Amino acid sequence: MSTFPTSSVQEARAALAARLRELRLDAGITSKEVARLAGWSVAKSSRVENAVTVPADADIRAWCAACGADDQADDLIAANRQADAMYLHWKRLQRTGMKQLAETSAKLYERTRLFRVYASHVMPGYLQTPGYATALMGTIAGFRGTPDDVAEAVEVRMRRARVIHEGDHRFATLIEEDVLHHRIGDQDVMASQLGNLIAAMALPSMSLGIIPATAVRQGAMWPLEQFTVFDDARIHVELLAAKVTVTAPSELDIYLRAFARLAELAVYGAEARALILKAIETLH
């Protein structure tokens, strides 16, 4: 029997099992029939359907084939893989410090060609200055009780951020105006960070939009949790307790559609620069 470290993972496994059961019921067959068609024991079908056994990718494909629902397999496999990572990432990192947090995504950043980032709370990591990153990561480490390796973690984050200057990476970045006014660090840190945003706007790899606090949200898109889309294939959603990895095609589509709507609310170029300058003025 498999055991799961958090109730959230248990719920995700139970939801997957429920979807498999629905496919069987829709097909009008018994779990015994699924077992026969898949070449399993009846006991295995029961364990999978009751979230006792974690199915392998091949098991899910076999189940879908038995139920005449091959078109559902990719989504269910993605959901199954996502359950492995849900609400676990921060806990793992808490044991090793903030440096590990920065290093885990370094290779992902290197191979990603198109980034779509929506920032609703803090500046995107690849646009952070050392001072801003130090203040932010120090606060996070203190709150989560992680080992104090902030200086090393900031160094890794700055190396990772070189992707905005190197290679053929492209960045579509949306920042809520409120983020410009959230004081992460002292006045000098914020002034430097906001100035860095203006400089980033000139980069050929960067599209930077600011969503005004006065933007009319009705019929558009409400403020969401912070998230990053990697090549339309993987999304990291940042919650207080966890970083959730989204790979299911149907869920990817939801976030991509939300990003498109948020992009329509943003201002760019001179208008975006004016909002950043306004934020700088409020520091004095």
CSV table of C-alpha atoms in Angstrom, one decimal:
chain,number,residue,atom,x,y,z
A,1,MET,CA,0.0,0.0,0.0
A,2,SER,CA,1.3,3.5,-0.9
A,3,THR,CA,1.2,6.2,1.7
A,4,PHE,CA,1.1,9.9,1.0
A,5,PRO,CA,2.8,12.6,3.1
A,6,THR,CA,-0.1,15.2,3.0
A,7,SER,CA,-3.8,15.2,2.9
A,8,SER,CA,-3.7,17.3,-0.2
A,9,VAL,CA,-1.9,14.5,-2.1
A,10,GLN,CA,-4.4,12.0,-0.7
A,11,GLU,CA,-7.2,14.2,-2.0
A,12,ALA,CA,-5.5,14.4,-5.4
A,13,ARG,CA,-5.1,10.7,-5.6
A,14,ALA,CA,-8.7,10.2,-4.5
A,15,ALA,CA,-9.9,12.6,-7.2
A,16,LEU,CA,-7.9,10.6,-9.9
A,17,ALA,CA,-9.4,7.3,-8.7
A,18,ALA,CA,-12.9,8.9,-8.8
A,19,ARG,CA,-12.3,9.9,-12.4
A,20,LEU,CA,-11.2,6.4,-13.3
A,21,ARG,CA,-14.3,5.0,-11.7
A,22,GLU,CA,-16.5,7.5,-13.6
A,23,LEU,CA,-14.9,6.3,-16.9
A,24,ARG,CA,-15.7,2.7,-16.0
A,25,LEU,CA,-19.3,3.5,-15.0
A,26,ASP,CA,-19.8,5.6,-18.2
A,27,ALA,CA,-18.5,2.6,-20.2
A,28,GLY,CA,-21.0,0.3,-18.4
A,29,ILE,CA,-18.5,-2.2,-17.4
A,30,THR,CA,-17.4,-3.7,-14.0
A,31,SER,CA,-14.0,-3.5,-12.4
A,32,LYS,CA,-13.7,-7.3,-13.1
A,33,GLU,CA,-14.2,-6.5,-16.8
A,34,VAL,CA,-11.5,-3.8,-16.6
A,35,ALA,CA,-9.1,-6.3,-15.1
A,36,ARG,CA,-9.8,-8.8,-17.8
A,37,LEU,CA,-9.3,-6.3,-20.6
A,38,ALA,CA,-6.1,-4.8,-19.0
A,39,GLY,CA,-4.7,-8.2,-18.1
A,40,TRP,CA,-4.7,-7.5,-14.4
A,41,SER,CA,-6.0,-9.2,-11.3
A,42,VAL,CA,-9.4,-8.1,-10.0
A,43,ALA,CA,-7.7,-7.0,-6.8
A,44,LYS,CA,-5.5,-4.6,-8.7
A,45,SER,CA,-8.5,-2.9,-10.4
A,46,SER,CA,-10.1,-2.5,-7.0
A,47,ARG,CA,-6.9,-1.1,-5.5
A,48,VAL,CA,-6.5,1.5,-8.3
A,49,GLU,CA,-10.2,2.5,-8.2
A,50,ASN,CA,-10.1,3.0,-4.4
A,51,ALA,CA,-6.8,5.0,-4.4
A,52,VAL,CA,-4.9,2.3,-2.6
A,53,THR,CA,-2.4,1.7,-5.4
A,54,VAL,CA,-0.9,4.5,-7.3
A,55,PRO,CA,-1.3,3.6,-11.0
A,56,ALA,CA,1.6,3.8,-13.5
A,57,ASP,CA,1.2,5.7,-16.8
A,58,ALA,CA,0.7,2.4,-18.5
A,59,ASP,CA,-2.0,1.4,-16.0
A,60,ILE,CA,-3.9,4.6,-16.8
A,61,ARG,CA,-3.7,4.1,-20.5
A,62,ALA,CA,-4.9,0.5,-20.1
A,63,TRP,CA,-7.8,1.6,-18.0
A,64,CYS,CA,-8.8,4.2,-20.5
A,65,ALA,CA,-8.5,1.8,-23.4
A,66,ALA,CA,-10.7,-0.7,-21.5
A,67,CYS,CA,-13.3,2.0,-21.0
A,68,GLY,CA,-13.1,3.3,-24.6
A,69,ALA,CA,-11.8,6.6,-23.4
A,70,ASP,CA,-8.3,6.8,-24.9
A,71,ASP,CA,-8.7,10.6,-25.3
A,72,GLN,CA,-8.8,11.0,-21.5
A,73,ALA,CA,-5.5,9.3,-20.9
A,74,ASP,CA,-3.1,12.2,-21.3
A,75,ASP,CA,-5.0,14.4,-18.9
A,76,LEU,CA,-5.3,11.7,-16.3
A,77,ILE,CA,-1.5,10.9,-16.6
A,78,ALA,CA,-0.7,14.5,-16.1
A,79,ALA,CA,-2.9,14.7,-13.1
A,80,ASN,CA,-1.3,11.6,-11.6
A,81,ARG,CA,2.2,13.1,-12.0
A,82,GLN,CA,1.1,16.4,-10.6
A,83,ALA,CA,-0.1,14.7,-7.5
A,84,ASP,CA,3.4,13.6,-6.8
A,85,ALA,CA,4.6,17.2,-6.6
A,86,MET,CA,1.6,18.9,-5.1
A,87,TYR,CA,2.3,20.7,-1.8
A,88,LEU,CA,5.5,18.9,-1.2
A,89,HIS,CA,8.1,21.2,-2.8
A,90,TRP,CA,8.4,23.9,-0.1
A,91,LYS,CA,8.6,21.2,2.6
A,92,ARG,CA,11.5,19.5,0.9
A,93,LEU,CA,13.3,22.9,0.4
A,94,GLN,CA,12.8,23.9,4.0
A,95,ARG,CA,15.1,21.1,5.1
A,96,THR,CA,17.9,22.3,2.7
A,97,GLY,CA,17.7,26.1,2.6
A,98,MET,CA,16.9,28.8,0.1
A,99,LYS,CA,19.9,28.0,-2.1
A,100,GLN,CA,18.3,24.7,-3.1
A,101,LEU,CA,15.1,26.6,-3.9
A,102,ALA,CA,17.0,28.6,-6.5
A,103,GLU,CA,19.0,25.7,-7.9
A,104,THR,CA,16.1,23.4,-8.5
A,105,SER,CA,14.7,25.5,-11.3
A,106,ALA,CA,18.0,26.6,-12.9
A,107,LYS,CA,18.0,23.9,-15.7
A,108,LEU,CA,14.3,24.5,-16.3
A,109,TYR,CA,15.1,28.2,-16.9
A,110,GLU,CA,18.0,27.4,-19.3
A,111,ARG,CA,15.9,25.1,-21.5
A,112,THR,CA,12.7,27.2,-21.6
A,113,ARG,CA,12.4,29.4,-24.6
A,114,LEU,CA,9.1,31.3,-23.8
A,115,PHE,CA,8.3,32.4,-20.3
A,116,ARG,CA,4.9,33.9,-19.4
A,117,VAL,CA,5.0,35.4,-15.9
A,118,TYR,CA,2.2,37.0,-13.9
A,119,ALA,CA,3.3,38.7,-10.8
A,120,SER,CA,0.7,39.7,-8.3
A,121,HIS,CA,2.7,39.9,-5.0
A,122,VAL,CA,6.4,40.4,-5.6
A,123,MET,CA,8.7,41.0,-8.6
A,124,PRO,CA,9.5,38.1,-10.9
A,125,GLY,CA,12.7,36.4,-9.8
A,126,TYR,CA,14.6,37.1,-13.1
A,127,LEU,CA,13.9,40.9,-12.7
A,128,GLN,CA,15.0,41.1,-9.0
A,129,THR,CA,18.0,43.1,-8.0
A,130,PRO,CA,20.4,41.5,-5.4
A,131,GLY,CA,19.1,43.9,-2.7
A,132,TYR,CA,15.5,43.1,-3.4
A,133,ALA,CA,16.2,39.4,-3.6
A,134,THR,CA,18.1,39.5,-0.3
A,135,ALA,CA,15.3,41.3,1.5
A,136,LEU,CA,12.6,39.0,0.1
A,137,MET,CA,14.4,35.7,0.5
A,138,GLY,CA,15.5,36.7,4.0
A,139,THR,CA,11.9,37.3,4.9
A,140,ILE,CA,10.8,34.0,3.4
A,141,ALA,CA,13.6,32.0,5.2
A,142,GLY,CA,12.7,33.6,8.5
A,143,PHE,CA,9.0,32.9,8.1
A,144,ARG,CA,9.5,29.3,7.0
A,145,GLY,CA,12.3,28.6,9.4
A,146,THR,CA,14.7,27.4,6.7
A,147,PRO,CA,18.5,27.4,7.2
A,148,ASP,CA,20.1,30.8,6.7
A,149,ASP,CA,21.8,30.5,3.3
A,150,VAL,CA,20.2,33.6,1.8
A,151,ALA,CA,23.5,35.1,0.5
A,152,GLU,CA,24.3,31.9,-1.4
A,153,ALA,CA,20.6,31.6,-2.7
A,154,VAL,CA,20.7,35.2,-4.0
A,155,GLU,CA,23.9,34.4,-5.9
A,156,VAL,CA,22.3,31.4,-7.5
A,157,ARG,CA,19.2,33.5,-8.4
A,158,MET,CA,21.3,36.2,-10.0
A,159,ARG,CA,23.1,33.6,-12.1
A,160,ARG,CA,19.8,32.1,-13.1
A,161,ALA,CA,18.5,35.5,-14.1
A,162,ARG,CA,21.2,35.8,-16.9
A,163,VAL,CA,18.7,34.1,-19.2
A,164,ILE,CA,17.1,37.4,-19.9
A,165,HIS,CA,20.4,38.5,-21.5
A,166,GLU,CA,21.5,35.3,-23.1
A,167,GLY,CA,20.3,32.9,-25.7
A,168,ASP,CA,17.0,33.0,-27.5
A,169,HIS,CA,14.7,33.2,-24.4
A,170,ARG,CA,11.7,35.4,-24.5
A,171,PHE,CA,9.8,36.9,-21.6
A,172,ALA,CA,6.2,38.0,-21.5
A,173,THR,CA,5.9,39.6,-18.1
A,174,LEU,CA,2.8,41.0,-16.4
A,175,ILE,CA,3.0,42.8,-13.1
A,176,GLU,CA,0.2,44.2,-11.0
A,177,GLU,CA,0.7,47.9,-10.2
A,178,ASP,CA,0.4,47.1,-6.5
A,179,VAL,CA,3.7,45.1,-6.7
A,180,LEU,CA,5.5,48.4,-7.5
A,181,HIS,CA,4.4,49.7,-4.1
A,182,HIS,CA,5.0,46.7,-1.9
A,183,ARG,CA,8.1,47.7,0.2
A,184,ILE,CA,10.4,44.8,0.0
A,185,GLY,CA,13.5,46.2,1.6
A,186,ASP,CA,14.3,49.9,2.4
A,187,GLN,CA,13.8,53.0,0.2
A,188,ASP,CA,17.2,52.5,-1.6
A,189,VAL,CA,16.5,48.8,-2.3
A,190,MET,CA,13.1,49.7,-3.8
A,191,ALA,CA,14.4,52.6,-5.9
A,192,SER,CA,17.1,50.3,-7.4
A,193,GLN,CA,14.5,47.6,-8.0
A,194,LEU,CA,12.1,50.0,-9.8
A,195,GLY,CA,14.9,51.4,-11.8
A,196,ASN,CA,15.9,47.9,-12.9
A,197,LEU,CA,12.4,47.4,-14.2
A,198,ILE,CA,12.7,50.4,-16.4
A,199,ALA,CA,16.0,49.2,-17.7
A,200,ALA,CA,14.5,45.7,-18.4
A,201,MET,CA,11.9,47.3,-20.6
A,202,ALA,CA,14.6,48.0,-23.2
A,203,LEU,CA,15.8,44.4,-23.5
A,204,PRO,CA,14.9,42.8,-26.8
A,205,SER,CA,13.8,39.6,-25.0
A,206,MET,CA,11.4,41.4,-22.7
A,207,SER,CA,7.8,42.4,-23.0
A,208,LEU,CA,6.8,44.1,-19.8
A,209,GLY,CA,3.2,45.1,-19.0
A,210,ILE,CA,1.9,46.7,-15.9
A,211,ILE,CA,-1.7,46.2,-14.9
A,212,PRO,CA,-3.0,49.5,-13.4
A,213,ALA,CA,-4.7,49.4,-10.0
A,214,THR,CA,-7.5,51.3,-11.7
A,215,ALA,CA,-8.0,48.7,-14.4
A,216,VAL,CA,-11.7,47.7,-14.8
A,217,ARG,CA,-11.9,44.0,-13.9
A,218,GLN,CA,-15.5,43.4,-14.7
A,219,GLY,CA,-15.8,41.0,-17.6
A,220,ALA,CA,-12.0,40.7,-17.7
A,221,MET,CA,-9.9,38.9,-15.1
A,222,TRP,CA,-9.6,39.3,-11.3
A,223,PRO,CA,-6.1,39.3,-9.6
A,224,LEU,CA,-4.8,35.7,-9.3
A,225,GLU,CA,-2.0,33.9,-7.5
A,226,GLN,CA,1.5,34.4,-8.9
A,227,PHE,CA,2.4,32.0,-11.7
A,228,THR,CA,5.0,31.2,-14.3
A,229,VAL,CA,4.3,29.4,-17.6
A,230,PHE,CA,7.3,27.5,-19.1
A,231,ASP,CA,6.9,26.9,-22.9
A,232,ASP,CA,3.2,26.4,-22.6
A,233,ALA,CA,4.0,22.9,-21.1
A,234,ARG,CA,4.4,23.5,-17.4
A,235,ILE,CA,3.2,26.0,-14.9
A,236,HIS,CA,4.5,26.8,-11.4
A,237,VAL,CA,1.8,28.4,-9.2
A,238,GLU,CA,3.1,30.1,-6.0
A,239,LEU,CA,1.0,29.7,-2.9
A,240,LEU,CA,1.9,30.5,0.7
A,241,ALA,CA,2.3,26.8,1.7
A,242,ALA,CA,3.4,25.3,-1.6
A,243,LYS,CA,4.6,25.7,-5.2
A,244,VAL,CA,2.1,23.7,-7.3
A,245,THR,CA,3.2,22.3,-10.6
A,246,VAL,CA,0.5,22.2,-13.3
A,247,THR,CA,1.0,20.0,-16.3
A,248,ALA,CA,-2.5,18.7,-17.1
A,249,PRO,CA,-3.4,20.0,-20.6
A,250,SER,CA,-6.9,21.2,-19.5
A,251,GLU,CA,-5.4,23.1,-16.5
A,252,LEU,CA,-2.6,24.6,-18.6
A,253,ASP,CA,-5.3,25.9,-21.0
A,254,ILE,CA,-7.1,27.7,-18.1
A,255,TYR,CA,-3.9,29.5,-17.0
A,256,LEU,CA,-3.0,30.4,-20.6
A,257,ARG,CA,-6.5,31.9,-21.1
A,258,ALA,CA,-6.2,33.8,-17.9
A,259,PHE,CA,-2.8,35.2,-18.9
A,260,ALA,CA,-4.2,36.3,-22.2
A,261,ARG,CA,-7.0,38.2,-20.4
A,262,LEU,CA,-4.6,39.7,-17.9
A,263,ALA,CA,-2.4,40.9,-20.8
A,264,GLU,CA,-5.3,42.8,-22.2
A,265,LEU,CA,-5.6,44.8,-18.9
A,266,ALA,CA,-2.0,45.8,-18.9
A,267,VAL,CA,-0.3,48.9,-20.3
A,268,TYR,CA,3.0,48.9,-22.0
A,269,GLY,CA,5.8,51.2,-23.2
A,270,ALA,CA,5.4,54.8,-22.1
A,271,GLU,CA,2.3,54.2,-20.0
A,272,ALA,CA,4.0,51.4,-18.1
A,273,ARG,CA,7.1,53.5,-17.6
A,274,ALA,CA,4.9,56.3,-16.2
A,275,LEU,CA,3.5,53.9,-13.5
A,276,ILE,CA,6.9,52.8,-12.5
A,277,LEU,CA,8.2,56.4,-12.2
A,278,LYS,CA,5.1,57.2,-10.2
A,279,ALA,CA,6.0,54.4,-7.8
A,280,ILE,CA,9.6,55.8,-7.5
A,281,GLU,CA,8.3,59.2,-6.6
A,282,THR,CA,6.2,57.8,-3.7
A,283,LEU,CA,9.4,56.5,-2.1
A,284,HIS,CA,10.5,60.1,-1.2
